[in-house]
Short mmCIF file of C-alpha atoms in Angstrom, two decimals:
data_model
loop_
_atom_site.label_atom_id
_atom_site.label_comp_id
_atom_site.label_asym_id
_atom_site.label_seq_id
_atom_site.Cartn_x
_atom_site.Cartn_y
_atom_site.Cartn_z
CA GLU A 25 6.58 13.60 14.45
CA ALA A 26 8.92 12.29 11.77
CA GLY A 27 7.44 9.94 9.24
CA VAL A 28 8.84 6.71 7.87
CA VAL A 29 12.32 7.32 6.50
CA GLN A 30 13.76 5.33 3.63
CA SER A 31 17.11 5.48 1.90
CA PRO A 32 18.29 5.67 -0.72
CA ARG A 33 15.47 7.31 -2.65
CA TYR A 34 16.83 6.12 -5.97
CA LYS A 35 19.21 3.33 -6.92
CA ILE A 36 20.49 2.24 -10.32
CA ILE A 37 22.50 -0.97 -10.53
CA GLU A 38 23.64 -3.52 -13.07
CA LYS A 39 21.94 -6.90 -13.02
CA LYS A 40 23.58 -9.50 -10.79
CA GLN A 41 24.76 -6.79 -8.40
CA PRO A 42 23.59 -6.70 -4.79
CA VAL A 43 21.47 -3.86 -3.41
CA ALA A 44 20.15 -2.93 0.01
CA PHE A 45 17.37 -0.66 1.17
CA TRP A 46 17.05 0.85 4.62
CA CYS A 47 13.93 1.84 6.55
CA ASN A 48 13.46 3.68 9.82
CA PRO A 49 9.83 3.42 10.99
CA ILE A 50 7.88 5.92 13.03
CA SER A 51 9.10 5.91 16.62
CA GLY A 52 7.15 3.44 18.73
CA HIS A 53 5.71 1.51 15.82
CA ASN A 54 6.11 -2.19 16.43
CA THR A 55 4.91 -3.42 13.06
CA LEU A 56 6.97 -2.89 9.94
CA TYR A 57 6.13 -3.84 6.36
CA TRP A 58 8.09 -4.02 3.14
CA TYR A 59 6.13 -3.71 -0.09
CA ARG A 60 7.13 -3.82 -3.73
CA GLN A 61 5.24 -1.72 -6.25
CA ASN A 62 5.73 -2.56 -9.91
CA LEU A 63 4.96 0.04 -12.53
CA GLY A 64 1.22 0.49 -12.99
CA GLN A 65 0.39 -1.82 -10.09
CA GLY A 66 -0.51 -1.46 -6.44
CA PRO A 67 1.90 -2.27 -3.62
CA GLU A 68 2.44 -5.96 -2.90
CA LEU A 69 3.45 -7.08 0.58
CA LEU A 70 6.83 -8.80 0.77
CA ILE A 71 7.29 -9.20 4.52
CA ARG A 72 5.74 -8.07 7.80
CA TYR A 73 7.57 -7.78 11.10
CA GLU A 74 6.18 -7.67 14.61
CA ASN A 75 9.13 -6.23 16.53
CA GLU A 76 12.09 -8.43 15.49
CA GLU A 77 9.98 -11.35 14.28
CA ALA A 78 9.03 -11.84 10.64
CA VAL A 79 5.41 -12.97 11.01
CA ASP A 80 4.57 -13.10 7.32
CA ASP A 81 7.24 -13.58 4.66
CA SER A 82 5.22 -15.78 2.37
CA GLN A 83 5.56 -13.33 -0.53
CA LEU A 84 9.30 -12.79 -0.17
CA PRO A 85 11.35 -14.48 -2.93
CA LYS A 86 13.75 -16.13 -0.55
CA ASP A 87 16.25 -17.27 -3.15
CA ARG A 88 17.48 -13.72 -3.67
CA PHE A 89 15.69 -11.51 -1.16
CA SER A 90 16.45 -11.22 2.53
CA ALA A 91 15.35 -8.87 5.26
CA GLU A 92 16.22 -8.17 8.83
CA ARG A 93 14.96 -6.01 11.63
CA LEU A 94 17.55 -6.08 14.35
CA LYS A 95 16.45 -4.70 17.73
CA GLY A 96 12.95 -4.28 16.38
CA VAL A 97 13.48 -0.79 14.98
CA ASP A 98 15.29 -0.19 11.69
CA SER A 99 15.02 -2.70 8.89
CA THR A 100 17.06 -3.60 5.83
CA LEU A 101 15.83 -5.33 2.69
CA LYS A 102 18.48 -6.89 0.47
CA ILE A 103 18.47 -8.33 -3.03
CA GLN A 104 21.37 -10.46 -4.16
CA PRO A 105 21.77 -10.84 -7.04
CA ALA A 106 19.39 -8.34 -8.62
CA GLU A 107 17.54 -9.24 -11.80
CA LEU A 108 15.96 -7.01 -14.43
CA GLY A 109 12.50 -7.87 -13.12
CA ASP A 110 13.36 -6.45 -9.70
CA SER A 111 13.05 -2.91 -11.04
CA ALA A 112 10.27 -1.41 -8.93
CA VAL A 113 9.58 0.95 -6.05
CA TYR A 114 10.23 -0.63 -2.66
CA LEU A 115 8.02 0.83 0.03
CA CYS A 116 8.39 0.55 3.77
CA ALA A 117 5.45 1.11 6.08
CA SER A 118 4.88 0.95 9.82
CA SER A 119 1.93 0.77 12.17
CA SER A 120 1.59 1.06 15.89
CA THR A 121 0.29 -2.36 16.84
CA SER A 122 -0.03 -5.91 15.70
CA GLY A 123 -1.20 -5.55 12.16
CA ARG A 124 -4.92 -5.10 12.65
CA PRO A 125 -6.24 -3.54 9.46
CA TRP A 126 -7.65 -0.53 11.25
CA ASP A 127 -4.20 0.34 12.58
CA GLU A 128 -3.18 2.79 9.93
CA GLN A 129 -0.12 1.88 7.95
CA PHE A 130 2.14 4.88 7.38
CA PHE A 131 4.23 4.61 4.25
CA GLY A 132 7.65 6.01 3.50
CA PRO A 133 8.42 7.66 0.14
CA GLY A 134 9.96 4.49 -1.24
CA THR A 135 13.18 3.55 -3.02
CA ARG A 136 12.98 3.45 -6.78
CA LEU A 137 15.24 0.65 -8.02
CA THR A 138 16.33 0.41 -11.64
CA VAL A 139 18.21 -2.71 -12.70
CA LEU A 140 20.06 -2.37 -16.02
CA ASP B 23 -4.14 -13.72 -8.94
CA GLN B 24 -5.49 -10.18 -8.58
CA GLN B 25 -8.05 -10.28 -5.78
CA VAL B 26 -8.68 -6.53 -5.80
CA LYS B 27 -9.40 -4.87 -9.10
CA GLN B 28 -9.67 -1.26 -10.12
CA ASN B 29 -10.74 -1.42 -13.72
CA SER B 30 -10.51 2.29 -14.48
CA PRO B 31 -6.87 3.33 -14.72
CA SER B 32 -7.76 6.99 -14.98
CA LEU B 33 -10.54 9.45 -14.28
CA SER B 34 -10.83 13.10 -15.27
CA VAL B 35 -13.33 15.31 -13.46
CA GLN B 36 -14.06 19.00 -13.29
CA GLU B 37 -13.43 20.92 -10.13
CA GLY B 38 -16.53 21.02 -7.97
CA ARG B 39 -18.07 17.90 -9.50
CA ILE B 40 -18.26 14.42 -8.01
CA SER B 41 -15.49 11.85 -8.49
CA ILE B 42 -16.57 8.21 -8.29
CA LEU B 43 -13.88 5.55 -8.06
CA ASN B 44 -14.79 1.90 -8.27
CA CYS B 45 -13.21 -1.24 -6.87
CA ASP B 46 -14.18 -4.90 -7.18
CA TYR B 47 -12.88 -7.84 -5.20
CA THR B 48 -13.09 -11.60 -5.53
CA ASN B 49 -12.13 -12.86 -2.07
CA SER B 50 -15.25 -13.28 0.09
CA MET B 51 -13.01 -13.49 3.17
CA PHE B 52 -12.11 -9.81 2.94
CA ASP B 53 -13.77 -7.93 5.74
CA TYR B 54 -11.98 -4.61 5.90
CA PHE B 55 -11.49 -2.20 3.04
CA LEU B 56 -9.36 0.89 2.72
CA TRP B 57 -8.62 3.66 0.26
CA TYR B 58 -5.19 5.18 -0.03
CA LYS B 59 -4.13 8.27 -1.91
CA LYS B 60 -0.72 8.68 -3.50
CA TYR B 61 1.04 11.76 -4.86
CA PRO B 62 4.08 11.39 -7.15
CA ALA B 63 7.34 10.58 -5.34
CA GLU B 64 5.49 10.05 -2.05
CA GLY B 65 4.24 6.97 -0.29
CA PRO B 66 0.52 6.18 -0.15
CA THR B 67 -1.43 7.87 2.64
CA PHE B 68 -4.53 6.47 4.27
CA LEU B 69 -7.75 8.16 3.24
CA ILE B 70 -10.78 6.28 4.52
CA SER B 71 -11.82 2.74 5.44
CA ILE B 72 -14.90 0.63 5.96
CA SER B 73 -15.62 -2.57 7.83
CA SER B 74 -17.70 -5.28 6.19
CA ILE B 75 -20.42 -4.81 8.82
CA LYS B 76 -21.17 -1.39 7.36
CA ASP B 77 -22.31 -0.29 3.94
CA LYS B 78 -21.26 3.35 4.15
CA ASN B 79 -18.63 5.45 5.85
CA GLU B 80 -18.28 9.18 5.48
CA ASP B 81 -15.44 11.54 6.31
CA GLY B 82 -15.86 15.10 5.11
CA ARG B 83 -15.83 15.14 1.33
CA PHE B 84 -15.05 11.43 1.11
CA THR B 85 -17.61 8.64 1.31
CA VAL B 86 -16.99 4.95 0.79
CA PHE B 87 -19.83 2.60 -0.09
CA LEU B 88 -19.64 -1.17 0.25
CA ASN B 89 -21.89 -3.66 -1.52
CA LYS B 90 -20.89 -7.05 -0.14
CA SER B 91 -23.27 -9.07 -2.27
CA ALA B 92 -21.73 -7.56 -5.40
CA LYS B 93 -18.21 -7.58 -3.93
CA HIS B 94 -17.95 -3.95 -4.92
CA LEU B 95 -16.95 -0.75 -3.22
CA SER B 96 -16.75 2.81 -4.39
CA LEU B 97 -15.22 6.06 -3.22
CA HIS B 98 -17.10 9.30 -3.76
CA ILE B 99 -15.33 12.65 -3.55
CA VAL B 100 -17.67 15.62 -3.39
CA PRO B 101 -16.84 18.28 -4.36
CA SER B 102 -13.63 17.44 -6.19
CA GLN B 103 -10.74 19.84 -5.71
CA PRO B 104 -7.48 20.29 -7.65
CA GLY B 105 -5.55 18.91 -4.65
CA ASP B 106 -7.43 15.65 -5.09
CA SER B 107 -5.44 14.93 -8.24
CA ALA B 108 -3.53 11.78 -7.28
CA VAL B 109 -3.54 8.01 -7.66
CA TYR B 110 -6.14 6.28 -5.50
CA PHE B 111 -5.63 2.69 -4.38
CA CYS B 112 -8.30 0.40 -3.07
CA ALA B 113 -7.06 -2.19 -0.55
CA ALA B 114 -8.61 -5.06 1.38
CA SER B 115 -7.72 -7.30 4.27
CA GLU B 116 -8.93 -10.56 5.76
CA SER B 117 -9.28 -11.07 9.47
CA GLY B 118 -7.32 -13.41 11.73
CA ASP B 119 -3.73 -14.28 10.82
CA SER B 120 -3.93 -12.10 7.74
CA TRP B 121 -4.57 -8.91 9.68
CA GLY B 122 -2.39 -6.21 8.18
CA LYS B 123 -1.79 -8.06 4.93
CA LEU B 124 -3.33 -5.56 2.56
CA GLN B 125 -4.18 -6.56 -0.99
CA PHE B 126 -4.06 -3.51 -3.24
CA GLY B 127 -5.70 -2.76 -6.54
CA ALA B 128 -3.70 -1.28 -9.41
CA GLY B 129 -4.90 2.25 -8.71
CA THR B 130 -6.92 4.93 -10.48
CA GLN B 131 -5.26 8.17 -11.55
CA VAL B 132 -7.61 11.06 -10.83
CA VAL B 133 -7.12 14.40 -12.54
CA VAL B 134 -9.25 17.31 -11.36
CA THR B 135 -9.41 20.07 -13.95
CA PRO B 136 -10.28 23.72 -13.23
#
């Protein structure tokens, strides 16, 4: 079974430029998460989807960040415009059901973003 | 506001000995706790978990202990192996609407030496 796929793996951009990250969850997983991991810190949840619906986006900086999960499968996270402080690893995870903590979250390898 | 804290950024242990990783939390509403393991350039992978109704959970070489009164949990790895060298994250979740919203600690880098 394929794991969570993320692309690109690495991205370097100038500040004020837009950037987008793509995630393909494990087949059949209804719940999808986007996390941001700053250097030396643990992952921090940005947004959680149940199928197409964003059920928790309280941590998403909505002035510059947006996300979508059309058709309840793949998801895209966008930053526009990027700032220096957005440099981090962006992790996507998926789980099979509705976000109960014992439903294991499977993480992708992440996209390392560097904003210059 | 860091609700889950791992105060030891690194731990070095000899192969075959016990590794003890500690985690403290401040939110009394947390009722499910997890440990994740992360290798470089990979995403975290689930290791072991414990519900707040238990004080111990064991899976092979890994045991997690929970002390609710002290808001403290620990992960024991016995015996430690070179493949255990990784970053270990403690995570916690509340129940209800916050199911699935994991709060992570900053991680502890474990190095197992021969």
